mmCIF file of C-alpha atoms in Angstrom:
data_model
loop_
_atom_site.group_PDB
_atom_site.id
_atom_site.type_symbol
_atom_site.label_atom_id
_atom_site.label_comp_id
_atom_site.label_asym_id
_atom_site.label_seq_id
_atom_site.Cartn_x
_atom_site.Cartn_y
_atom_site.Cartn_z
ATOM 1 C CA UNK A 390 68.986 36.729 -43.709
ATOM 2 C CA UNK A 391 68.801 38.061 -40.213
ATOM 3 C CA UNK A 392 66.001 35.608 -39.475
ATOM 4 C CA UNK A 393 68.151 32.567 -40.262
ATOM 5 C CA UNK A 394 71.075 33.879 -38.267
ATOM 6 C CA UNK A 395 68.765 34.457 -35.341
ATOM 7 C CA UNK A 396 67.497 30.877 -35.607
ATOM 8 C CA UNK A 397 71.068 29.553 -35.766
ATOM 9 C CA UNK A 398 72.017 31.449 -32.613
ATOM 10 C CA UNK A 399 68.993 30.238 -30.605
ATOM 11 C CA UNK A 400 68.591 26.838 -32.223
ATOM 12 C CA UNK A 401 69.545 25.010 -29.038
ATOM 13 C CA UNK A 402 66.816 26.853 -27.112
ATOM 14 C CA UNK A 403 64.287 26.220 -29.841
ATOM 15 C CA UNK A 404 65.187 22.521 -29.850
ATOM 16 C CA UNK A 405 64.912 22.334 -26.049
ATOM 17 C CA UNK A 406 61.514 24.116 -26.167
ATOM 18 C CA UNK A 407 60.241 21.744 -28.831
ATOM 19 C CA UNK A 408 61.552 18.736 -26.867
ATOM 20 C CA UNK A 409 59.770 19.986 -23.727
ATOM 21 C CA UNK A 410 56.598 20.492 -25.744
ATOM 22 C CA UNK A 411 56.837 16.947 -27.181
ATOM 23 C CA UNK A 412 57.416 15.499 -23.697
ATOM 24 C CA UNK A 413 54.384 17.425 -22.413
ATOM 25 C CA UNK A 414 52.278 16.082 -25.314
ATOM 26 C CA UNK A 415 53.528 12.561 -24.607
ATOM 27 C CA UNK A 416 52.562 12.877 -20.919
ATOM 28 C CA UNK A 417 49.093 14.147 -21.890
ATOM 29 C CA UNK A 418 48.780 11.256 -24.349
ATOM 30 C CA UNK A 419 49.579 8.717 -21.598
ATOM 31 C CA UNK A 420 47.099 10.382 -19.185
ATOM 32 C CA UNK A 421 44.448 10.287 -21.916
ATOM 33 C CA UNK A 422 45.062 6.560 -22.528
ATOM 34 C CA UNK A 423 44.776 5.793 -18.786
ATOM 35 C CA UNK A 424 41.531 7.768 -18.471
ATOM 36 C CA UNK A 425 40.116 6.096 -21.583
ATOM 37 C CA UNK A 426 40.840 2.655 -20.116
ATOM 38 C CA UNK A 427 39.181 3.596 -16.832
ATOM 39 C CA UNK A 428 36.173 4.947 -18.712
ATOM 40 C CA UNK A 429 35.989 1.780 -20.821
ATOM 41 C CA UNK A 430 36.039 -0.396 -17.681
ATOM 42 C CA UNK A 431 33.292 1.693 -16.100
ATOM 43 C CA UNK A 432 31.252 1.507 -19.309
ATOM 44 C CA UNK A 433 31.593 -2.279 -19.489
ATOM 45 C CA UNK A 434 30.656 -2.627 -15.834
ATOM 46 C CA UNK A 435 27.640 -0.368 -16.366
ATOM 47 C CA UNK A 436 26.509 -2.322 -19.406
ATOM 48 C CA UNK A 437 26.759 -5.648 -17.578
ATOM 49 C CA UNK A 438 24.482 -4.633 -14.716
ATOM 50 C CA UNK A 439 23.709 -6.808 -11.716
ATOM 51 C CA UNK A 440 23.666 -10.603 -12.020
ATOM 52 C CA UNK A 441 24.902 -10.418 -15.604
ATOM 53 C CA UNK A 442 21.712 -8.666 -16.743
ATOM 54 C CA UNK A 443 22.489 -6.279 -19.530
ATOM 55 C CA UNK A 444 21.439 -2.670 -19.560
ATOM 56 C CA UNK A 445 19.323 -3.347 -22.618
ATOM 57 C CA UNK A 446 17.338 -6.059 -20.815
ATOM 58 C CA UNK A 447 16.927 -3.752 -17.862
ATOM 59 C CA UNK A 448 15.672 -0.922 -20.054
ATOM 60 C CA UNK A 449 13.244 -3.199 -21.906
ATOM 61 C CA UNK A 450 11.845 -4.424 -18.592
ATOM 62 C CA UNK A 451 11.459 -0.855 -17.286
ATOM 63 C CA UNK A 452 9.710 0.312 -20.460
ATOM 64 C CA UNK A 453 7.322 -2.633 -20.165
ATOM 65 C CA UNK A 454 6.608 -1.719 -16.543
ATOM 66 C CA UNK A 455 5.956 1.891 -17.527
ATOM 67 C CA UNK A 456 3.542 0.758 -20.243
ATOM 68 C CA UNK A 457 1.715 -1.381 -17.660
ATOM 69 C CA UNK A 458 1.560 1.574 -15.278
ATOM 70 C CA UNK A 459 0.120 3.802 -17.995
ATOM 71 C CA UNK A 460 -2.545 1.184 -18.796
ATOM 72 C CA UNK A 461 -3.398 0.782 -15.092
ATOM 73 C CA UNK A 462 -3.542 4.541 -14.649
ATOM 74 C CA UNK A 463 -5.953 4.846 -17.583
ATOM 75 C CA UNK A 464 -8.132 2.066 -16.155
ATOM 76 C CA UNK A 465 -8.081 3.680 -12.693
ATOM 77 C CA UNK A 466 -9.031 7.051 -14.172
ATOM 78 C CA UNK A 467 -12.019 5.470 -15.920
ATOM 79 C CA UNK A 468 -13.063 3.735 -12.694
ATOM 80 C CA UNK A 469 -12.742 6.979 -10.715
ATOM 81 C CA UNK A 470 -14.878 8.782 -13.309
ATOM 82 C CA UNK A 471 -17.512 6.028 -13.027
ATOM 83 C CA UNK A 472 -17.450 6.218 -9.225
ATOM 84 C CA UNK A 473 -17.800 10.002 -9.372
ATOM 85 C CA UNK A 474 -20.804 9.699 -11.689
ATOM 86 C CA UNK A 475 -22.381 7.133 -9.361
ATOM 87 C CA UNK A 476 -21.598 9.258 -6.325
ATOM 88 C CA UNK A 477 -23.525 12.186 -7.793
ATOM 89 C CA UNK A 478 -26.644 9.984 -7.700
ATOM 90 C CA UNK A 479 -26.233 8.888 -4.072
ATOM 91 C CA UNK A 480 -27.730 10.662 -1.096
ATOM 92 C CA UNK A 481 -25.093 13.046 0.169
ATOM 93 C CA UNK A 482 -27.137 15.689 1.919
ATOM 94 C CA UNK A 483 -29.137 14.915 5.023
ATOM 95 C CA UNK A 484 -31.347 17.117 7.153
ATOM 96 C CA UNK A 485 -33.386 15.947 10.128
ATOM 97 C CA UNK A 486 -35.755 17.774 12.436
ATOM 98 C CA UNK A 487 -37.312 16.148 15.500
ATOM 99 C CA UNK A 488 -40.550 17.623 16.806
ATOM 100 C CA UNK A 489 -43.767 16.955 18.706
ATOM 101 C CA UNK A 490 -46.523 16.388 16.157
ATOM 102 C CA UNK A 491 -49.234 16.618 18.783
ATOM 103 C CA UNK A 492 -48.911 18.777 21.865
ATOM 104 C CA UNK A 493 -50.246 16.136 24.256
ATOM 105 C CA UNK A 494 -47.285 13.912 23.259
ATOM 106 C CA UNK A 495 -43.821 14.645 24.616
ATOM 107 C CA UNK A 496 -40.290 13.528 23.823
ATOM 108 C CA UNK A 497 -40.151 14.733 20.224
ATOM 109 C CA UNK A 498 -40.920 11.310 18.759
ATOM 110 C CA UNK A 499 -41.913 12.681 15.333
ATOM 111 C CA UNK A 500 -39.346 13.628 12.730
ATOM 112 C CA UNK A 501 -38.796 14.938 9.211
ATOM 113 C CA UNK A 502 -35.837 13.468 7.341
ATOM 114 C CA UNK A 503 -34.600 14.965 4.060
ATOM 115 C CA UNK A 504 -32.258 12.872 1.871
ATOM 116 C CA UNK A 505 -30.838 14.600 -1.231
ATOM 117 C CA UNK A 506 -28.222 13.867 -3.889
ATOM 118 C CA UNK A 507 -25.707 16.311 -5.428
ATOM 119 C CA UNK A 508 -28.374 18.021 -7.562
ATOM 120 C CA UNK A 509 -30.810 18.341 -4.626
ATOM 121 C CA UNK A 510 -33.061 15.544 -5.868
ATOM 122 C CA UNK A 511 -34.412 13.061 -3.339
ATOM 123 C CA UNK A 512 -37.224 12.830 -0.825
ATOM 124 C CA UNK A 513 -38.451 13.829 2.619
ATOM 125 C CA UNK A 514 -39.778 11.237 5.023
ATOM 126 C CA UNK A 515 -42.105 12.613 7.638
ATOM 127 C CA UNK A 516 -43.024 10.303 10.552
ATOM 128 C CA UNK A 517 -45.692 11.617 12.922
ATOM 129 C CA UNK A 518 -46.066 9.731 16.185
ATOM 130 C CA UNK A 519 -49.377 9.872 18.045
ATOM 131 C CA UNK A 520 -51.078 7.812 20.729
ATOM 132 C CA UNK A 521 -52.956 5.842 18.078
ATOM 133 C CA UNK A 522 -49.854 4.983 16.068
ATOM 134 C CA UNK A 523 -47.130 6.279 13.801
ATOM 135 C CA UNK A 524 -47.948 7.678 10.376
ATOM 136 C CA UNK A 525 -45.239 7.974 7.749
ATOM 137 C CA UNK A 526 -45.361 10.137 4.638
ATOM 138 C CA UNK A 527 -42.872 10.618 1.851
ATOM 139 C CA UNK A 528 -42.611 13.614 -0.477
ATOM 140 C CA UNK A 529 -40.463 13.764 -3.587
ATOM 141 C CA UNK A 530 -37.943 16.591 -3.910
ATOM 142 C CA UNK A 531 -36.758 17.717 -7.363
ATOM 143 C CA UNK A 532 -33.987 20.319 -7.580
ATOM 144 C CA UNK A 533 -34.623 21.367 -3.984
ATOM 145 C CA UNK A 534 -38.396 21.888 -4.370
ATOM 146 C CA UNK A 535 -41.517 19.815 -3.815
ATOM 147 C CA UNK A 536 -44.744 19.983 -5.799
ATOM 148 C CA UNK A 537 -46.576 19.023 -2.586
ATOM 149 C CA UNK A 538 -46.810 21.653 0.135
ATOM 150 C CA UNK A 539 -44.265 21.058 2.884
ATOM 151 C CA UNK A 540 -44.860 21.489 6.590
ATOM 152 C CA UNK A 541 -42.621 23.799 8.627
ATOM 153 C CA UNK A 542 -40.607 20.851 9.938
ATOM 154 C CA UNK A 543 -40.181 19.442 6.413
ATOM 155 C CA UNK A 544 -39.054 22.831 5.111
ATOM 156 C CA UNK A 545 -36.571 23.082 7.966
ATOM 157 C CA UNK A 546 -35.202 19.585 7.251
ATOM 158 C CA UNK A 547 -34.908 20.502 3.541
ATOM 159 C CA UNK A 548 -33.102 23.752 4.418
ATOM 160 C CA UNK A 549 -30.653 21.850 6.644
ATOM 161 C CA UNK A 550 -29.978 19.306 3.877
ATOM 162 C CA UNK A 551 -29.409 21.964 1.205
ATOM 163 C CA UNK A 552 -27.218 23.999 3.549
ATOM 164 C CA UNK A 553 -29.509 27.031 3.656
ATOM 165 C CA UNK A 554 -29.954 26.624 7.391
ATOM 166 C CA UNK A 555 -27.339 25.283 9.790
ATOM 167 C CA UNK A 556 -28.470 22.531 12.100
ATOM 168 C CA UNK A 557 -28.881 23.752 15.661
ATOM 169 C CA UNK A 558 -27.895 21.152 18.246
ATOM 170 C CA UNK A 559 -30.645 20.194 20.686
ATOM 171 C CA UNK A 560 -30.210 21.117 24.312
#
């Protein structure tokens, strides 16, 4: 019985506390409604997009663009692979040595020119200039070697092309 007498004595305070709590809940309810309306307006504005275009249309367009980009990227990758394969077959390494083929001739008019691809396959052109004329020879190079004996100038041009010997600038 003491519990009920205690409630009777403080009933006014309990009622005031409950009223304050209800008012606080009512205020929170109103704030929640206002925020929900603001959020709904923002959502509707977001869904409308620019120039009345809907978000769904925008997303569909973007997905289509991404699919096109993926297809273009795949095509570009294939083209780059093809170019790389072709590039391995082109002459990428060059070595040249100028020299005097005959001592009575001056000016270093003769030369040996080595042209090699990525795998050191190619050829050496040797042009020897004399008073009677210019004689040109070509020797095939396979994997950096020749089955025909090379002259010193041809070996030097081959070494420059393969990177074994650094080219020394002429003075």
